[in-house]
Tab-separated table of C-alpha atoms in Angstrom:
chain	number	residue	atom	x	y	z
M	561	UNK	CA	0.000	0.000	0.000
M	562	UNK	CA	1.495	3.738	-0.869
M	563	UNK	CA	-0.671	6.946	0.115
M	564	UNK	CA	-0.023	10.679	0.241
M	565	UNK	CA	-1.520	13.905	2.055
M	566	UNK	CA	-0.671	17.607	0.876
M	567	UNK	CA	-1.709	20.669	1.898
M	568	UNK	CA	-1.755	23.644	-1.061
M	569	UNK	CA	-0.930	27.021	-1.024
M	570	UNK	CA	-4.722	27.509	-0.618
M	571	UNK	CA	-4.966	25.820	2.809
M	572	UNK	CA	-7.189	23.072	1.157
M	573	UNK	CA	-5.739	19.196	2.101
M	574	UNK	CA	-6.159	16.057	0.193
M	575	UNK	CA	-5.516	12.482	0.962
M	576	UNK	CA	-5.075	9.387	-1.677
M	577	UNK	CA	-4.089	5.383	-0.744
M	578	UNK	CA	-3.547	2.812	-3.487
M	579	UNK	CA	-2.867	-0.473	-2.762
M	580	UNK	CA	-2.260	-3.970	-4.525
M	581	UNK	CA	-4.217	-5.803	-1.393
M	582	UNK	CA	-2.210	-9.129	0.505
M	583	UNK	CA	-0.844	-11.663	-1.248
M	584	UNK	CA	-3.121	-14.770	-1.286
M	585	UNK	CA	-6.188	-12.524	-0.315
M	586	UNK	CA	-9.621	-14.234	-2.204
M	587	UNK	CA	-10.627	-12.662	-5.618
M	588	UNK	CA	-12.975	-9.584	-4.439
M	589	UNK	CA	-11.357	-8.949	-1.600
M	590	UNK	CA	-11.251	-5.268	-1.188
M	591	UNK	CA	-9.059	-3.513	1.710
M	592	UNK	CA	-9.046	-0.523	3.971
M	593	UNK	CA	-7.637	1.471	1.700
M	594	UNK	CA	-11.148	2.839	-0.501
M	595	UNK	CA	-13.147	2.826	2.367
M	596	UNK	CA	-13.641	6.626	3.443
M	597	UNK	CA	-12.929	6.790	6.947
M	598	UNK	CA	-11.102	3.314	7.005
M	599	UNK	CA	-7.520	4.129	4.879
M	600	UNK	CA	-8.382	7.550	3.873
M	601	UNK	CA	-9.939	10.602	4.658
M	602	UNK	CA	-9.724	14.422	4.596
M	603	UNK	CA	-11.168	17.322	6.296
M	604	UNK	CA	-9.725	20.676	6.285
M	605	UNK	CA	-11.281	21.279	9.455
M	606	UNK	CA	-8.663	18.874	11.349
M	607	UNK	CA	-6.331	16.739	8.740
M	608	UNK	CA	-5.797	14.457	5.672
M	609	UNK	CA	-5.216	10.666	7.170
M	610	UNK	CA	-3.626	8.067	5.343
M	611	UNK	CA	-3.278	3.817	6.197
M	612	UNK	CA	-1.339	0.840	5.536
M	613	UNK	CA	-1.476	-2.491	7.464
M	614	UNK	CA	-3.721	-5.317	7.994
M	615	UNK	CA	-7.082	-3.659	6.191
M	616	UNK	CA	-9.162	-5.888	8.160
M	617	UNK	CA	-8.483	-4.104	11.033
M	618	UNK	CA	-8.092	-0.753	10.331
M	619	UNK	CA	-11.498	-0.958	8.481
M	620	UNK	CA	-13.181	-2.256	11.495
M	621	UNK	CA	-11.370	0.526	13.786
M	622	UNK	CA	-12.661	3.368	10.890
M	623	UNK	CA	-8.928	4.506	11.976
M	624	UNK	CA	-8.600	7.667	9.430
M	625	UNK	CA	-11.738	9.124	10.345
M	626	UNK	CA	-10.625	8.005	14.156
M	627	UNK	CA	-7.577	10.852	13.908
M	628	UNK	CA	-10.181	13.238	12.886
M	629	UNK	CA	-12.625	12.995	15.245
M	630	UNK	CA	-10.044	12.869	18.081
M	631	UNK	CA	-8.811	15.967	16.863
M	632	UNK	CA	-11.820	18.146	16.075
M	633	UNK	CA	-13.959	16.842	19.022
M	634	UNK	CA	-11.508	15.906	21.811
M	635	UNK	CA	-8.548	18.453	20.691
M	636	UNK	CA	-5.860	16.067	20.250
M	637	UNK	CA	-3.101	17.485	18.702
M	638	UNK	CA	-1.988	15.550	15.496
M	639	UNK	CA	0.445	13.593	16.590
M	640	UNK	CA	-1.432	12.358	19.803
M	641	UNK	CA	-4.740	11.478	17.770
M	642	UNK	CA	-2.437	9.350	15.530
M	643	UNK	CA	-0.662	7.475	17.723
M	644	UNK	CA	-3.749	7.023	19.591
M	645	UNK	CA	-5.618	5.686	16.534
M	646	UNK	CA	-2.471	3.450	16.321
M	647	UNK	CA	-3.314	1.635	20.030
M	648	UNK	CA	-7.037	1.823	19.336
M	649	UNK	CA	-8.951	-1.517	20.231
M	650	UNK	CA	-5.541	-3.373	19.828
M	651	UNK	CA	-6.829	-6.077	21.687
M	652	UNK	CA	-9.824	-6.488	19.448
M	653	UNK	CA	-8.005	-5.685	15.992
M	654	UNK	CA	-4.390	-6.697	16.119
M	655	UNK	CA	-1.990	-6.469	12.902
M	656	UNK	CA	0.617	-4.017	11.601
M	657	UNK	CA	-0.491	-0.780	11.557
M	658	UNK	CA	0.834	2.585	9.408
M	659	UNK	CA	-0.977	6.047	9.551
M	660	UNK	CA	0.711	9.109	7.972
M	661	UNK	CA	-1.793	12.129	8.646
M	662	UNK	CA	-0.977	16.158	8.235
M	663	UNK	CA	-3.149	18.680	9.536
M	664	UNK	CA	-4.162	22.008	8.279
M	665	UNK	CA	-0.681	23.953	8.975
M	666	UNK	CA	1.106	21.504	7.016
M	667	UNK	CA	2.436	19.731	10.181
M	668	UNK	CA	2.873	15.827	9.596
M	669	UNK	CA	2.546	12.694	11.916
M	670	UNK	CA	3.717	9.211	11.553
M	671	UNK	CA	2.470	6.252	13.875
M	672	UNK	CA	3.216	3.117	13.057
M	673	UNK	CA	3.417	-0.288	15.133
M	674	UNK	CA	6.089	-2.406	12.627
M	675	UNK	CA	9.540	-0.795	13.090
M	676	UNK	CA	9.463	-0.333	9.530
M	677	UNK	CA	7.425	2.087	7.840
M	678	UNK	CA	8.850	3.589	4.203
M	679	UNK	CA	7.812	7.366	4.617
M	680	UNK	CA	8.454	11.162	3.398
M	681	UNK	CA	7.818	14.433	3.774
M	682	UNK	CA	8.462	17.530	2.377
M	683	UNK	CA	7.257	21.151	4.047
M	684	UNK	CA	7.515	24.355	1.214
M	685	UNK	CA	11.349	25.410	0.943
M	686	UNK	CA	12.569	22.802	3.126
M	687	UNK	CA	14.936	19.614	2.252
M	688	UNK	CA	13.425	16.564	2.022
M	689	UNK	CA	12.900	13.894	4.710
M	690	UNK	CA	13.394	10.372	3.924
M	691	UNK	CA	12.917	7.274	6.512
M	692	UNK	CA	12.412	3.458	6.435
M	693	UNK	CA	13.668	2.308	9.751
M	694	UNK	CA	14.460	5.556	11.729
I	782	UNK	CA	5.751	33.096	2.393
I	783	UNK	CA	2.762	31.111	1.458
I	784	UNK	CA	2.215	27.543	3.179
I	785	UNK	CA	2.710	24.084	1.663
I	786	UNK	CA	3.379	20.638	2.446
I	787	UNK	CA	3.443	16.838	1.101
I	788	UNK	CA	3.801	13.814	2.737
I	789	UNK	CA	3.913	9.798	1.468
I	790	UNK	CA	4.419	6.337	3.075
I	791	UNK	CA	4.946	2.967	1.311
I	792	UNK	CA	3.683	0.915	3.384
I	793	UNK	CA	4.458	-0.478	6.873
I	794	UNK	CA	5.325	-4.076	7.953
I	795	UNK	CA	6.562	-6.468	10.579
I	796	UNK	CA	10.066	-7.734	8.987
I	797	UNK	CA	13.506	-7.619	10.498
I	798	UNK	CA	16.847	-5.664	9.319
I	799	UNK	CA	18.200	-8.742	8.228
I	800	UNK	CA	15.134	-9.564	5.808
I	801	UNK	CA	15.817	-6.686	3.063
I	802	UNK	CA	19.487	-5.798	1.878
I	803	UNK	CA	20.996	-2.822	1.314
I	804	UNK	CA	20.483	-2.314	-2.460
I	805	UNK	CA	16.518	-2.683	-1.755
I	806	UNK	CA	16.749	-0.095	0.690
I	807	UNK	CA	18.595	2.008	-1.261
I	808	UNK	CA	15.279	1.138	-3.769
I	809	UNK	CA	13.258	2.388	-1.430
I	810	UNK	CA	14.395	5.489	-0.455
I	811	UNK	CA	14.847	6.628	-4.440
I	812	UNK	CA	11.658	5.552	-4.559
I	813	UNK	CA	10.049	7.287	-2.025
I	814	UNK	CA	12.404	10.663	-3.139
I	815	UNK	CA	10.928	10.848	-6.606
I	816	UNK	CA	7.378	10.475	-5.670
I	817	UNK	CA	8.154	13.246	-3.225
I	818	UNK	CA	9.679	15.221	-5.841
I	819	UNK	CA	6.766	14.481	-7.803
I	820	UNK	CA	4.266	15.828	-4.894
I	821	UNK	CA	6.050	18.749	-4.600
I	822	UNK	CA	6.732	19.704	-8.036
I	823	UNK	CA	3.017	19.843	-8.341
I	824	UNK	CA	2.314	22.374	-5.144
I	825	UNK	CA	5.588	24.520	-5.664
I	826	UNK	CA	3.833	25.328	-8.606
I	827	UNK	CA	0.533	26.429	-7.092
I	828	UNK	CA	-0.715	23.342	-7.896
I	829	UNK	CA	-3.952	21.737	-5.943
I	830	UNK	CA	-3.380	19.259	-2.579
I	831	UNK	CA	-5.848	16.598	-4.872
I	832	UNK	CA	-3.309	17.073	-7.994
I	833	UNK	CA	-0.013	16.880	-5.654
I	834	UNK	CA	-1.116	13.423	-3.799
I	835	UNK	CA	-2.173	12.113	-7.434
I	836	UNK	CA	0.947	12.897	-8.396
I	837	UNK	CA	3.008	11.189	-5.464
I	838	UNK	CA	1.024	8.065	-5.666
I	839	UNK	CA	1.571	7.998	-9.505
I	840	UNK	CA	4.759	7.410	-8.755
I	841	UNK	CA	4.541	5.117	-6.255
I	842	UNK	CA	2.272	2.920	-8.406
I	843	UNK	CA	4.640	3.168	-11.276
I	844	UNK	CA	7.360	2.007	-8.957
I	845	UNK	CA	7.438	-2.246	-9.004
I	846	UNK	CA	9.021	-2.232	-5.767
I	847	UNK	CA	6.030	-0.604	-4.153
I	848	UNK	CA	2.676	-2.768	-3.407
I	849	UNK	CA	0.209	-0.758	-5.441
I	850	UNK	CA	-0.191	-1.290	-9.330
I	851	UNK	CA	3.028	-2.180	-10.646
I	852	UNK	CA	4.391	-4.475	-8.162
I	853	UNK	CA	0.840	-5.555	-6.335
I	854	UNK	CA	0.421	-8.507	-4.244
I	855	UNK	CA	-1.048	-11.477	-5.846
I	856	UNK	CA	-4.058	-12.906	-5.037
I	857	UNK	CA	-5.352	-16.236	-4.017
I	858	UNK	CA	-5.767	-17.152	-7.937
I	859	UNK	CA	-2.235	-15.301	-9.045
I	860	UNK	CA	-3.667	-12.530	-10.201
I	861	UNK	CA	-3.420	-8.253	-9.159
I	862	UNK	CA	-5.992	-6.559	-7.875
I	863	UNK	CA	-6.319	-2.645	-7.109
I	864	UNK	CA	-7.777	-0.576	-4.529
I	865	UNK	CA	-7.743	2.903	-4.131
I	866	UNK	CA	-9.131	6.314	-2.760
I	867	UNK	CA	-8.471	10.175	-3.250
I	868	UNK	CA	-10.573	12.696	-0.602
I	869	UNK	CA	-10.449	16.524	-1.380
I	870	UNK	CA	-10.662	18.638	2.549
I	871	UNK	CA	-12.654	21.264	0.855
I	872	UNK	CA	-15.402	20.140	-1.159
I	873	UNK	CA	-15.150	16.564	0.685
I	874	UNK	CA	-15.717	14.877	-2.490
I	875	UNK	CA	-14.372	11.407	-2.731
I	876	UNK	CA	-13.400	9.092	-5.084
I	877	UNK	CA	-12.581	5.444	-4.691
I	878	UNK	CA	-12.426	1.806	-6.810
I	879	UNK	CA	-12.194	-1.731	-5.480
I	880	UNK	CA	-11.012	-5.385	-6.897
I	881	UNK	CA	-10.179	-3.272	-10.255
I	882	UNK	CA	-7.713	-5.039	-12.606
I	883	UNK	CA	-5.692	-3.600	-15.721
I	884	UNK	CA	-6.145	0.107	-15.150
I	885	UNK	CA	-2.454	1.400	-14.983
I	886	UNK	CA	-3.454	3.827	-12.675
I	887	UNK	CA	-5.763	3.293	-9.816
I	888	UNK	CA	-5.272	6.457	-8.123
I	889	UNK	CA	-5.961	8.562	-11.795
I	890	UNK	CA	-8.994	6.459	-11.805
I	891	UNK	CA	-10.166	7.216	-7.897
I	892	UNK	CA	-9.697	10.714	-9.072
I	893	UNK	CA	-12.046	10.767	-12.237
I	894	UNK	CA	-14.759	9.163	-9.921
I	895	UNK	CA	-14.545	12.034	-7.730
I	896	UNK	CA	-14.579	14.578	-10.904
I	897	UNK	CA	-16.830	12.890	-12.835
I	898	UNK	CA	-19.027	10.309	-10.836
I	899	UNK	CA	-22.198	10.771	-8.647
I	900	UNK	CA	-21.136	8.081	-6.502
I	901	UNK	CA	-18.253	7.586	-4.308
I	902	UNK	CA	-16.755	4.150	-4.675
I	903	UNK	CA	-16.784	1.798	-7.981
I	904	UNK	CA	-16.253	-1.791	-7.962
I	905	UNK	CA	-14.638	-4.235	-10.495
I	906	UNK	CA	-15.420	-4.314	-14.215
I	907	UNK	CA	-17.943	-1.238	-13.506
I	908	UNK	CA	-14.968	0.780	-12.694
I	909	UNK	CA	-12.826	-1.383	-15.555
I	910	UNK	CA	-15.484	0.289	-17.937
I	911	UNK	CA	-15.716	3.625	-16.063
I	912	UNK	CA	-11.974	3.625	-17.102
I	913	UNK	CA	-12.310	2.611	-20.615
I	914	UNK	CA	-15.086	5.160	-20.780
I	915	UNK	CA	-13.173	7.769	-19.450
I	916	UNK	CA	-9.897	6.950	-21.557
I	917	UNK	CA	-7.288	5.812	-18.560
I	918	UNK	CA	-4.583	3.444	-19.528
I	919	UNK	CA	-4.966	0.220	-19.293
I	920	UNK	CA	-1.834	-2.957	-18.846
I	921	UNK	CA	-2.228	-6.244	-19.822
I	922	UNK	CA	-1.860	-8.597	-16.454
I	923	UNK	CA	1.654	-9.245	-16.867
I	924	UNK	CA	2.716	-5.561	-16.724
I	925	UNK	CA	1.863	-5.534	-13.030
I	926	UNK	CA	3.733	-8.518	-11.687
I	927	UNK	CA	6.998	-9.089	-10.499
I	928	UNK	CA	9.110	-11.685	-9.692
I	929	UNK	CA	9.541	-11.116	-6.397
I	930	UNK	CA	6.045	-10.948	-5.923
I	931	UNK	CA	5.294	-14.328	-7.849
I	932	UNK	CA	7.494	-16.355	-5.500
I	933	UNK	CA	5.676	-14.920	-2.403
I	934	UNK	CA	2.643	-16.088	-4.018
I	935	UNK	CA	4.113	-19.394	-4.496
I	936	UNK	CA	5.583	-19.866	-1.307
I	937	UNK	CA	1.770	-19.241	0.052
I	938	UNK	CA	0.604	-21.899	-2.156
I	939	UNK	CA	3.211	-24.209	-1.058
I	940	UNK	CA	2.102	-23.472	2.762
I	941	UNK	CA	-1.235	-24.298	1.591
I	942	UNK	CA	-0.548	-27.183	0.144
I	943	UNK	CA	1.440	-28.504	3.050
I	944	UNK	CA	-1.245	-27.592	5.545
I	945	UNK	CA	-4.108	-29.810	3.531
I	946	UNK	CA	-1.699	-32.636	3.408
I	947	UNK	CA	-1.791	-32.050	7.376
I	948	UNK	CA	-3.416	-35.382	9.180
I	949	UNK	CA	-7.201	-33.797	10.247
I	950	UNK	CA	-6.983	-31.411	7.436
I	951	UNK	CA	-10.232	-30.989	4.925
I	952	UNK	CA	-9.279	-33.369	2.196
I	953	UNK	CA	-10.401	-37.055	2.604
């Protein structure tokens, strides 16, 4: 799964996931990643979420419109609501777990529970940031 | 000095140093630079968030060593299958597609549902057509696998076939 969220020189935020599924995953089988609110969603009242992980899970824990909601109605800053959406039900919905999310000042937050997420970011006139492991 | 930003991940697992060498990392991190580049490009510009993460993902799905078009995960029957989702924070229009195969694209796709469709999220050959309909590339199967993905999808059937041979296992 790959995904991106932007915010323009407008102030207006946008997030996209694409995804070629698991391997070995029945014919039909369709992930987190197109469900609104499950891999992807964006508001520019709070943030643009992105997922990656074990769909199954993060569809059932609605985790992109989670970082939302704990940010517009329980003011969580961005970084808090996403690692919180990271923890969320874990011992209901276990599996790996990725969320890169950016709110409306063009801050960014990664929460992940592999060790290994492949990530970037790049804020206007800065140099670009680059991370697998670290 | 006016406000922008992009960010991309692809992907997050559970796999250990050990399990990727140093000329796929070095993959990965070229990878994830371009479609960065790419992202950027497009807002440096003036260009709109929905264009810039279109962009960015382009990449990444034209990328084999990424698991999203090019380079997908094959299913249960050896085959690739695409989902994928764009969401504008203004308007909060979305677009998204499901078990699509052949479109080169899924993203480009996700985003003429979201220009161009009343309804959110199209499924299979409906949004194979939508495609056609709409003029989006389209690969034959083989453009989207790789080997590295073909021999995780045979070490899966291997595991399955070793499980049925398993005394107590379905077959009589």
């Amino acid at each position: 799964t790959v995904g991106a969220v932007a915010l323009d020189m407008n102030g207006n935020l946008a997030a996209a996931t694409s995804t070629g599924g698991l391997t070995d995953q029945l014919k039909g089988r369709v992930g987190d990643s197109p469900i609104i609110g499950g891999g992807t969603f964006a508001n520019n009242e709070a943030c643009a979420v992105s997922c990656t992980g074990e769909g199954e899970a993060i569809m059932r824990g609605v985790l992109a419109h989670e970082v939302y909601a704990m940010m517009k109605y329980a003011g969580n800053s961005l970084q808090a609501a996403t690692d919180k959406a990271i923890e969320l039900h874990a011992d209901k919905l276990q599996g790996d777990r990725g969320i890169l999310s950016m709110d409306n000042t063009g801050k960014v937050a990664f929460g992940f529970n592999t060790g290994f997420m492949k990530r970037g970011y790049q804020a206007a006139d800065e140099e670009p940031f680059v991370a697998l492991w670290e | 000095m006016k406000k922008f930003a992009i960010a991309i991940h692809g992907g997050a697992e559970t796999i250990k140093p050990s399990e990727i060498d140093k000329k796929k990392e070095e993959e990965y991190r070229r990878g994830l630079a371009d479609a960065l580049k790419a992202g950027y490009d497009v807002l440096e510009k003036g260009g709109s968030a929905l264009d810039a993460v279109e962009a960015a993902v382009n990449s990444l799905e034209r990328n084999p060593v990424f698991n999203a078009a090019r380079g997908a995960s094959l299913t249960q029957r050896g085959e690739t299958e695409f989902d994928a989702a764009i969401m504008d924070g203004n308007t909060l229009r979305v677009g998204a597609v499901g078990a699509v195969r052949y479109v080169q694209h899924p993203i480009s796709l996700a985003k003429v549902v979201l220009q161009k469709c009343d309804h959110c999220l199209l499924v299979g050959t409906g949004a194979e057509e939508f495609a056609l309909a709409n003029n989006l590339p389209l690969k034959a199967p083989e453009y989207f696998v790789t080997p590295e993905k073909k021999e995780a999808w045979l070490d899966k059937q291997q595991e399955r076939a070793v499980k049925k041979r398993q005394p107590g296992s379905m077959s009589d």
